[in-house]
Amino acid sequence: MSRVTLKHLARSFGPVVAVRDLSLEIPDGTLLCLLGPSGSGKTTTLRLIAGLERPDSGEIWLDEDEITGLEPRDRHVGVMFQGYALYPQMSVEDNIAYPLKVRGTPRAERGARVAEVARLLEIDGLLGRGVQEISGGQQQRVALARAIVQRPRLFLLDEPISNLDAVLRSTMRAEIRRLQKMLGATTVVVSHDQLDALAMADLIAIMKDGVIQQLGTPDDVYDRPTNTFVARFIGEPQMNLLPATIEPRDGLVGARVLGHWLSVTDQARGGLASATAPEVRLGVRPRAIRIHRDAAPDRIGATVYLAAPEGSRVIYQFQIDGSRLTVQAEPEFRLREGEEVHLELRPESLHFFATGSDVGARLA
Ligand SMILES: Nc1ncnc2c1ncn2[C@@H]1O[C@H](COP(=O)(O)OP(=O)(O)OP(=O)(O)O)[C@@H](O)[C@H]1O
Ligand SMILES: [Mg+2]
């Protein structure tokens, strides 16, 4: 049972600030995903928790104990590194047993524990093989087994599935989640892939330039992104972001976008009241836009620029004056390039962000 608390952690490498004043609480039994682009400080954060890196300032707590100064081996964490670094000259069994051997666990107990985790991960038939004689997916399971065999208080997995092909990735996402729930161990998974995070995590912390931009459940970060960085990082295809102007009509606040005036929800109207300028950015997810053949007052005329059928969905690019809009539609709904249609942006599906800064904060 372990709750992890990070308090104002900071770590720089020369002029590069890898982690900046990072505070975070990971509740016991939670799978938290640290998600962000390359260089955002994910691995550094994980290495700080593992004790492989020392913070310049800040504290790390495991339940009621401060562990900031402890050696890695005294922290009871199981780590799986980016690229998972198996010992190539050793067998599967010896790789899994290695952390126990280092701790001086007696041979008989080692054998029993390795057999147990190997059964759990369905690699018990591979124990005698060399790690170079098994597939990438199997190697990945061996690396996981090596982290689990230590029965740690905390699992730290750095990009555990990024080397796998798409089919195996999706299986392993489910597998890691199942395993984590079964073991009940608090787990931090690092990934740069938003699908990993949405599929596996109880909580997602989205990082940019060493700073957590948003901490929330997968639904939180998808439905209410806190700024335009999160809005575009979560969801595929990316959320559309368009310049818009707050504009009242008949005494009601709405938004003018792509030459059309759109009404907004009462809740959005409250948020827009806090905008410091009438210029805002309007966000709308590709799957929230409805395509119609007929014109109507609130619909925006658009031309099909590109149609990309993807089997279970079609991704359209529409041209509206000089702007492009991405829309995800059902596969039955087929449009030809050049066709004229009318798009409906429903008030409930609109997000509003401030302009002015690089990362516009959510207004509504
Ligand atoms: N040992 C080091 N020496 C110098 N700079 C480092 C070191 N480790 C990390 N950095 C720098 O700190 C920043 C954060 O690196 P980090 O490895 O934490 O990123 P990351 O989010 O894990 O990226 P990736 O997705 O590419 O693995 C980067 O700019 C990186 O170049
Ligand atoms: Mg990394």
Short mmCIF file of N, CA and C in Angstrom, two decimals, residues 76-150:
data_model
loop_
_atom_site.label_atom_id
_atom_site.label_comp_id
_atom_site.label_asym_id
_atom_site.label_seq_id
_atom_site.Cartn_x
_atom_site.Cartn_y
_atom_site.Cartn_z
N HIS A 76 12.17 0.29 -2.40
CA HIS A 76 11.17 -0.73 -2.73
C HIS A 76 10.37 -0.39 -3.97
N VAL A 77 11.07 0.06 -5.01
CA VAL A 77 10.40 0.33 -6.28
C VAL A 77 10.86 -0.68 -7.32
N GLY A 78 9.97 -1.08 -8.21
CA GLY A 78 10.30 -1.94 -9.34
C GLY A 78 10.32 -1.07 -10.58
N VAL A 79 11.47 -1.04 -11.27
CA VAL A 79 11.61 -0.13 -12.40
C VAL A 79 11.75 -0.90 -13.70
N MET A 80 11.04 -0.43 -14.72
CA MET A 80 11.26 -0.95 -16.06
C MET A 80 11.65 0.24 -16.93
N PHE A 81 12.88 0.19 -17.44
CA PHE A 81 13.44 1.35 -18.12
C PHE A 81 12.97 1.46 -19.57
N GLN A 82 13.07 2.70 -20.08
CA GLN A 82 12.82 2.96 -21.49
C GLN A 82 13.77 2.07 -22.30
N GLY A 83 13.22 1.26 -23.21
CA GLY A 83 14.05 0.35 -24.00
C GLY A 83 14.33 -0.96 -23.29
N TYR A 84 13.86 -1.10 -22.13
CA TYR A 84 13.91 -2.16 -21.12
C TYR A 84 15.17 -2.97 -20.86
N ALA A 85 16.25 -2.67 -21.53
CA ALA A 85 17.58 -3.10 -21.07
C ALA A 85 17.65 -4.49 -20.43
N LEU A 86 17.33 -5.54 -21.18
CA LEU A 86 17.55 -6.90 -20.67
C LEU A 86 19.02 -7.25 -20.85
N TYR A 87 19.51 -8.22 -20.06
CA TYR A 87 20.90 -8.65 -20.22
C TYR A 87 20.95 -9.66 -21.36
N PRO A 88 21.56 -9.29 -22.50
CA PRO A 88 21.43 -10.10 -23.72
C PRO A 88 22.06 -11.49 -23.61
N GLN A 89 23.09 -11.62 -22.76
CA GLN A 89 23.78 -12.92 -22.69
C GLN A 89 23.10 -13.88 -21.72
N MET A 90 22.08 -13.41 -21.01
CA MET A 90 21.42 -14.26 -20.00
C MET A 90 20.13 -14.86 -20.53
N SER A 91 19.70 -15.93 -19.88
CA SER A 91 18.42 -16.56 -20.23
C SER A 91 17.27 -15.71 -19.69
N VAL A 92 16.06 -16.04 -20.15
CA VAL A 92 14.86 -15.38 -19.65
C VAL A 92 14.79 -15.53 -18.12
N GLU A 93 15.01 -16.73 -17.64
CA GLU A 93 14.92 -17.00 -16.20
C GLU A 93 15.92 -16.15 -15.40
N ASP A 94 17.16 -16.11 -15.87
CA ASP A 94 18.18 -15.36 -15.14
C ASP A 94 17.91 -13.86 -15.17
N ASN A 95 17.36 -13.38 -16.29
CA ASN A 95 17.00 -11.97 -16.36
C ASN A 95 15.96 -11.62 -15.30
N ILE A 96 14.93 -12.47 -15.20
CA ILE A 96 13.85 -12.18 -14.25
C ILE A 96 14.37 -12.30 -12.81
N ALA A 97 15.25 -13.28 -12.59
CA ALA A 97 15.74 -13.54 -11.23
C ALA A 97 16.78 -12.52 -10.77
N TYR A 98 17.34 -11.77 -11.72
CA TYR A 98 18.50 -10.93 -11.41
C TYR A 98 18.31 -10.00 -10.21
N PRO A 99 17.19 -9.23 -10.15
CA PRO A 99 17.03 -8.32 -9.01
C PRO A 99 16.99 -9.05 -7.66
N LEU A 100 16.48 -10.29 -7.67
CA LEU A 100 16.42 -11.07 -6.41
C LEU A 100 17.82 -11.54 -6.02
N LYS A 101 18.59 -11.92 -7.05
CA LYS A 101 19.96 -12.39 -6.82
C LYS A 101 20.79 -11.27 -6.19
N VAL A 102 20.63 -10.06 -6.72
CA VAL A 102 21.36 -8.90 -6.22
C VAL A 102 21.05 -8.66 -4.74
N ARG A 103 19.80 -8.92 -4.36
CA ARG A 103 19.40 -8.73 -2.97
C ARG A 103 19.72 -9.92 -2.08
N GLY A 104 20.28 -10.95 -2.68
CA GLY A 104 20.67 -12.12 -1.89
C GLY A 104 19.52 -13.02 -1.48
N THR A 105 18.45 -13.02 -2.25
CA THR A 105 17.34 -13.94 -1.99
C THR A 105 17.83 -15.38 -2.23
N PRO A 106 17.54 -16.31 -1.30
CA PRO A 106 18.01 -17.70 -1.47
C PRO A 106 17.51 -18.32 -2.78
N ARG A 107 18.33 -19.23 -3.33
CA ARG A 107 18.08 -19.80 -4.64
C ARG A 107 16.68 -20.42 -4.77
N ALA A 108 16.25 -21.18 -3.77
CA ALA A 108 14.97 -21.89 -3.86
C ALA A 108 13.81 -20.90 -3.96
N GLU A 109 13.88 -19.86 -3.13
CA GLU A 109 12.81 -18.85 -3.15
C GLU A 109 12.81 -18.11 -4.48
N ARG A 110 14.02 -17.84 -4.99
CA ARG A 110 14.16 -17.18 -6.29
C ARG A 110 13.42 -17.96 -7.35
N GLY A 111 13.69 -19.28 -7.39
CA GLY A 111 13.08 -20.14 -8.40
C GLY A 111 11.56 -20.10 -8.31
N ALA A 112 11.03 -20.16 -7.10
CA ALA A 112 9.58 -20.19 -6.91
C ALA A 112 8.95 -18.87 -7.35
N ARG A 113 9.60 -17.77 -7.00
CA ARG A 113 9.02 -16.46 -7.36
C ARG A 113 9.10 -16.19 -8.85
N VAL A 114 10.19 -16.61 -9.48
CA VAL A 114 10.31 -16.44 -10.93
C VAL A 114 9.23 -17.27 -11.63
N ALA A 115 9.03 -18.50 -11.16
CA ALA A 115 8.01 -19.36 -11.77
C ALA A 115 6.62 -18.72 -11.64
N GLU A 116 6.37 -18.13 -10.49
CA GLU A 116 5.06 -17.51 -10.25
C GLU A 116 4.79 -16.33 -11.21
N VAL A 117 5.75 -15.42 -11.33
CA VAL A 117 5.50 -14.26 -12.22
C VAL A 117 5.51 -14.70 -13.69
N ALA A 118 6.31 -15.71 -14.01
CA ALA A 118 6.35 -16.19 -15.40
C ALA A 118 4.98 -16.77 -15.78
N ARG A 119 4.35 -17.48 -14.84
CA ARG A 119 2.99 -18.00 -15.10
C ARG A 119 2.03 -16.86 -15.30
N LEU A 120 2.12 -15.86 -14.43
CA LEU A 120 1.24 -14.69 -14.49
C LEU A 120 1.31 -14.01 -15.85
N LEU A 121 2.50 -13.90 -16.39
CA LEU A 121 2.68 -13.20 -17.66
C LEU A 121 2.71 -14.15 -18.86
N GLU A 122 2.41 -15.41 -18.59
CA GLU A 122 2.34 -16.43 -19.65
C GLU A 122 3.63 -16.52 -20.46
N ILE A 123 4.75 -16.51 -19.76
CA ILE A 123 6.03 -16.73 -20.43
C ILE A 123 6.75 -17.91 -19.77
N ASP A 124 5.99 -18.75 -19.04
CA ASP A 124 6.63 -19.86 -18.32
C ASP A 124 7.26 -20.87 -19.28
N GLY A 125 6.80 -20.89 -20.54
CA GLY A 125 7.39 -21.81 -21.51
C GLY A 125 8.71 -21.31 -22.07
N LEU A 126 9.10 -20.09 -21.72
CA LEU A 126 10.27 -19.47 -22.36
C LEU A 126 11.48 -19.36 -21.42
N LEU A 127 11.32 -19.81 -20.16
CA LEU A 127 12.34 -19.51 -19.15
C LEU A 127 13.75 -19.94 -19.53
N GLY A 128 13.87 -21.06 -20.26
CA GLY A 128 15.19 -21.57 -20.60
C GLY A 128 15.84 -20.88 -21.80
N ARG A 129 15.06 -20.10 -22.53
CA ARG A 129 15.61 -19.48 -23.74
C ARG A 129 16.47 -18.25 -23.45
N GLY A 130 17.33 -17.93 -24.42
CA GLY A 130 18.07 -16.67 -24.33
C GLY A 130 17.14 -15.53 -24.68
N VAL A 131 17.35 -14.34 -24.13
CA VAL A 131 16.41 -13.25 -24.40
C VAL A 131 16.49 -12.76 -25.85
N GLN A 132 17.57 -13.16 -26.55
CA GLN A 132 17.64 -12.77 -27.96
C GLN A 132 16.93 -13.78 -28.86
N GLU A 133 16.47 -14.87 -28.26
CA GLU A 133 15.76 -15.90 -29.04
C GLU A 133 14.24 -15.79 -28.90
N ILE A 134 13.76 -14.66 -28.37
CA ILE A 134 12.31 -14.49 -28.21
C ILE A 134 11.89 -13.20 -28.91
N SER A 135 10.57 -13.04 -29.14
CA SER A 135 10.09 -11.88 -29.90
C SER A 135 10.11 -10.61 -29.05
N GLY A 136 9.91 -9.48 -29.72
CA GLY A 136 9.88 -8.19 -29.02
C GLY A 136 8.80 -8.14 -27.95
N GLY A 137 7.64 -8.68 -28.27
CA GLY A 137 6.53 -8.69 -27.31
C GLY A 137 6.86 -9.55 -26.10
N GLN A 138 7.54 -10.67 -26.36
CA GLN A 138 7.94 -11.56 -25.25
C GLN A 138 9.02 -10.91 -24.39
N GLN A 139 9.95 -10.21 -25.05
CA GLN A 139 10.99 -9.49 -24.29
C GLN A 139 10.35 -8.46 -23.36
N GLN A 140 9.30 -7.83 -23.88
CA GLN A 140 8.61 -6.82 -23.10
C GLN A 140 8.00 -7.43 -21.83
N ARG A 141 7.44 -8.63 -21.99
CA ARG A 141 6.87 -9.34 -20.83
C ARG A 141 7.97 -9.73 -19.84
N VAL A 142 9.13 -10.12 -20.36
CA VAL A 142 10.25 -10.49 -19.48
C VAL A 142 10.66 -9.28 -18.65
N ALA A 143 10.72 -8.11 -19.30
CA ALA A 143 11.11 -6.90 -18.58
C ALA A 143 10.08 -6.56 -17.51
N LEU A 144 8.80 -6.75 -17.83
CA LEU A 144 7.75 -6.52 -16.84
C LEU A 144 7.89 -7.50 -15.68
N ALA A 145 8.15 -8.75 -16.02
CA ALA A 145 8.30 -9.79 -15.00
C ALA A 145 9.43 -9.44 -14.05
N ARG A 146 10.52 -8.91 -14.61
CA ARG A 146 11.68 -8.55 -13.80
C ARG A 146 11.34 -7.43 -12.81
N ALA A 147 10.42 -6.52 -13.23
CA ALA A 147 10.00 -5.45 -12.31
C ALA A 147 9.06 -6.01 -11.24
N ILE A 148 8.19 -6.94 -11.65
CA ILE A 148 7.17 -7.45 -10.72
C ILE A 148 7.75 -8.39 -9.68
N VAL A 149 8.78 -9.17 -10.06
CA VAL A 149 9.29 -10.24 -9.21
C VAL A 149 9.79 -9.70 -7.87
N GLN A 150 10.12 -8.39 -7.86
CA GLN A 150 10.65 -7.79 -6.63
C GLN A 150 9.57 -7.46 -5.62
#
